[in-house]
Every structure is written in C-alpha cells, then in structure tokens.
mmCIF file of C-alpha atoms in Angstrom:
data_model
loop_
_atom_site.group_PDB
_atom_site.id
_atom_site.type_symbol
_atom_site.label_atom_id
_atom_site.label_comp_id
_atom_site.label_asym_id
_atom_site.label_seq_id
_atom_site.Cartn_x
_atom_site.Cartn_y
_atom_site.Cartn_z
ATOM 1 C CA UNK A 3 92.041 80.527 87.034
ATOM 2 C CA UNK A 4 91.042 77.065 88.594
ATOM 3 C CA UNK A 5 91.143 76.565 92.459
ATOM 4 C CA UNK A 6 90.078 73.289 94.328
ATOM 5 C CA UNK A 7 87.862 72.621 90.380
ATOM 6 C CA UNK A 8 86.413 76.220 90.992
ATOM 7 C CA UNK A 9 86.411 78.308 87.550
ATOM 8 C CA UNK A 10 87.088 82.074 88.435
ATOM 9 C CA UNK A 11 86.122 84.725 85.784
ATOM 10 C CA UNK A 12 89.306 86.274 84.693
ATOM 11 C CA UNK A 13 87.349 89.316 84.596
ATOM 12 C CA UNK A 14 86.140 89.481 87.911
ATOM 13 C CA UNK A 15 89.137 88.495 89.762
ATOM 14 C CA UNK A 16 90.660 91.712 87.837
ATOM 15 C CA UNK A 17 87.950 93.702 88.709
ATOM 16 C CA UNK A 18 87.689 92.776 92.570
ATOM 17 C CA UNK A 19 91.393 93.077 92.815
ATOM 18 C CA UNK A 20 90.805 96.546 91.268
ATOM 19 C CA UNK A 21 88.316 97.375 93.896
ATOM 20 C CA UNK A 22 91.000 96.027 96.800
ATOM 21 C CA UNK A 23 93.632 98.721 95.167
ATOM 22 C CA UNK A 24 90.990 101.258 94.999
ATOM 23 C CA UNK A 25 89.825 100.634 98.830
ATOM 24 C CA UNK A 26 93.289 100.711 99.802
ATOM 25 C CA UNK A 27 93.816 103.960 98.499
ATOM 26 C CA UNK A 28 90.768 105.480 100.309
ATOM 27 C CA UNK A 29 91.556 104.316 103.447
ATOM 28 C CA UNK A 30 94.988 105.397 103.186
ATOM 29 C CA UNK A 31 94.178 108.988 102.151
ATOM 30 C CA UNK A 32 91.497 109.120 105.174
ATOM 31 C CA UNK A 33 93.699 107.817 107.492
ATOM 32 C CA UNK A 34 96.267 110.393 106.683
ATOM 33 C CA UNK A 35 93.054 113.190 106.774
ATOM 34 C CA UNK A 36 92.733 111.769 110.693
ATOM 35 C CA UNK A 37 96.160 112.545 111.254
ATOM 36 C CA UNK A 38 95.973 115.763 110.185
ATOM 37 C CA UNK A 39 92.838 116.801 111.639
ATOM 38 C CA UNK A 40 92.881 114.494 115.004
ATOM 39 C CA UNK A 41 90.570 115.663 117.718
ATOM 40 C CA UNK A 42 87.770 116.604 115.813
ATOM 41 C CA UNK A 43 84.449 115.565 114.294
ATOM 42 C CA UNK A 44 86.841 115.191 111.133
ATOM 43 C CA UNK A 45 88.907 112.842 112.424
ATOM 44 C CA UNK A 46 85.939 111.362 113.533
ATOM 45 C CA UNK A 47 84.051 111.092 110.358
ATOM 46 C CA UNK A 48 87.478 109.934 108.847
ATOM 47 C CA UNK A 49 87.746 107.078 110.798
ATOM 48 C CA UNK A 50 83.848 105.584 110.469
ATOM 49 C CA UNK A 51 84.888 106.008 106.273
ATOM 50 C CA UNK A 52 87.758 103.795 106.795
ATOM 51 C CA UNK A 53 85.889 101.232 109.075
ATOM 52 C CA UNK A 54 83.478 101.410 106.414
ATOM 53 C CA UNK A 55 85.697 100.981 103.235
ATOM 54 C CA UNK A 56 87.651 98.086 105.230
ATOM 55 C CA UNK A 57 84.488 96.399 105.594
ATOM 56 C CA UNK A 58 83.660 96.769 101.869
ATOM 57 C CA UNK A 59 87.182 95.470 101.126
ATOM 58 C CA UNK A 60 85.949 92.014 103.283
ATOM 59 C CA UNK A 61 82.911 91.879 101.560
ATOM 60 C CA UNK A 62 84.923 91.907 97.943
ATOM 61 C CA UNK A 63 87.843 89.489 99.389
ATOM 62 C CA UNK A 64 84.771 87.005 100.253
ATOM 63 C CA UNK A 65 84.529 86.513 96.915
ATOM 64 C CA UNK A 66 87.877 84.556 96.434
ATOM 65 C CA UNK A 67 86.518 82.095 99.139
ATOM 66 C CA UNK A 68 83.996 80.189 97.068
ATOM 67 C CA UNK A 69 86.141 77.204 96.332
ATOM 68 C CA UNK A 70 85.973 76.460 99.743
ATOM 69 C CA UNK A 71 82.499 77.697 101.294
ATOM 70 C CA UNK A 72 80.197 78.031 98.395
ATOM 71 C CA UNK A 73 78.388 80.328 95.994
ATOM 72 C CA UNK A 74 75.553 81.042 98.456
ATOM 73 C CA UNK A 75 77.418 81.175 101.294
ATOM 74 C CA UNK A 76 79.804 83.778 99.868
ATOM 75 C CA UNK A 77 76.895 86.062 98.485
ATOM 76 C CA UNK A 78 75.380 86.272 102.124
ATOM 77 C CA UNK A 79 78.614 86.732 103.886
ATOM 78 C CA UNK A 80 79.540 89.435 101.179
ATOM 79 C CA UNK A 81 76.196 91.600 101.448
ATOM 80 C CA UNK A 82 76.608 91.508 105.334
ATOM 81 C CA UNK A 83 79.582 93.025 105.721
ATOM 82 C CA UNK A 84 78.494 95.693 103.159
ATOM 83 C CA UNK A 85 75.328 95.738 105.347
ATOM 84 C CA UNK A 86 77.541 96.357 108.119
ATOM 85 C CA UNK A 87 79.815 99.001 106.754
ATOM 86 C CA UNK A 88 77.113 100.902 105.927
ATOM 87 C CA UNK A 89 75.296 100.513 109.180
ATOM 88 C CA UNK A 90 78.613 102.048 110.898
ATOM 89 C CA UNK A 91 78.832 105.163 108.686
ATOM 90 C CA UNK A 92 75.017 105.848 108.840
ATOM 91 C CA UNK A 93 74.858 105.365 113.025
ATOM 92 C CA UNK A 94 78.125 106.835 113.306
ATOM 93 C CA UNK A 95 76.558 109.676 111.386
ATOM 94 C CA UNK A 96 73.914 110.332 113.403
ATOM 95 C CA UNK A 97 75.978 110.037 116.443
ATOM 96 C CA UNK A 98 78.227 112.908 115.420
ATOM 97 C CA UNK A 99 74.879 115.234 114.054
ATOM 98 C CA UNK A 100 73.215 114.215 117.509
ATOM 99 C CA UNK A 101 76.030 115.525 119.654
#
C-alpha cells in the first residue's frame, strides 16, 4: 500500500488494524463494566483502563501518519502516548490504593 511514495508493510498495517479491533473491544467491555458497577473504585479502575487503552489505540494509529510527518517523528509521538497511558493507570492506581 503506497501513500504520498510511502511503502506500508502489508503486514503491519494488518497487524495495527488488528490491535485497533482488539482495543476497541477492551474499551467497550470496560466501559460496559463502569456501567454496571458505577460509583465505585470499579468503575473507577474501569475508566483509567479505558483512558489507558484509548491512548494505546493513538499511539498505534500514529503509525499510519508517516507519509506525512516522518519515521522519527512517528516513533516519538507513538512511545509518548504509550508513555502516557501508562502514566494514567499507574498514578491513577496509586490514587485509588492511597485513598
């Protein structure tokens, strides 16, 4: 697949979009887990799993923007948001243990 004369590996656009389906799926069942348990430290830990698999699903749709910003670029935007979503889910942790 050829975008603005960038060559994508068939292989990992299949596997990234895998990951996207997989992501989605999470965040979907945890979202429905918040629902179900709202009010509680649950619901609580629930949501910081879904900000942090949304965050993962940014850092694996940066990938598709290397045509336009670069190879660098993309591999330091990409490990920053997974920096980030894993920031959220181990403050958020302690937040909830501390309380």
């Amino acid at each position: 697949m050829e975008i603005s004369g960038y060559v994508f590996n068939i292989n990992d656009v299949i596997v990234k979009l895998f990951m996207l389906v997989i992501y989605g799926i999470i965040a979907f069942i945890f979202l429905k887990a918040r629902k179900n348990f709202s009010g509680g430290k649950i619901a609580q830990v629930s949501t910081l799993i879904v900000i942090m698999i949304l965050l993962f699903a940014v850092s694996d749709l940066v990938y598709f923007l290397v045509p336009f910003i670069g190879q660098a670029f993309t591999v330091a935007l990409s490990t920053i948001f997974r920096l980030i979503g894993l920031c959220v889910l181990a403050f958020g942790g302690v937040r909830l243990v501390t309380i």
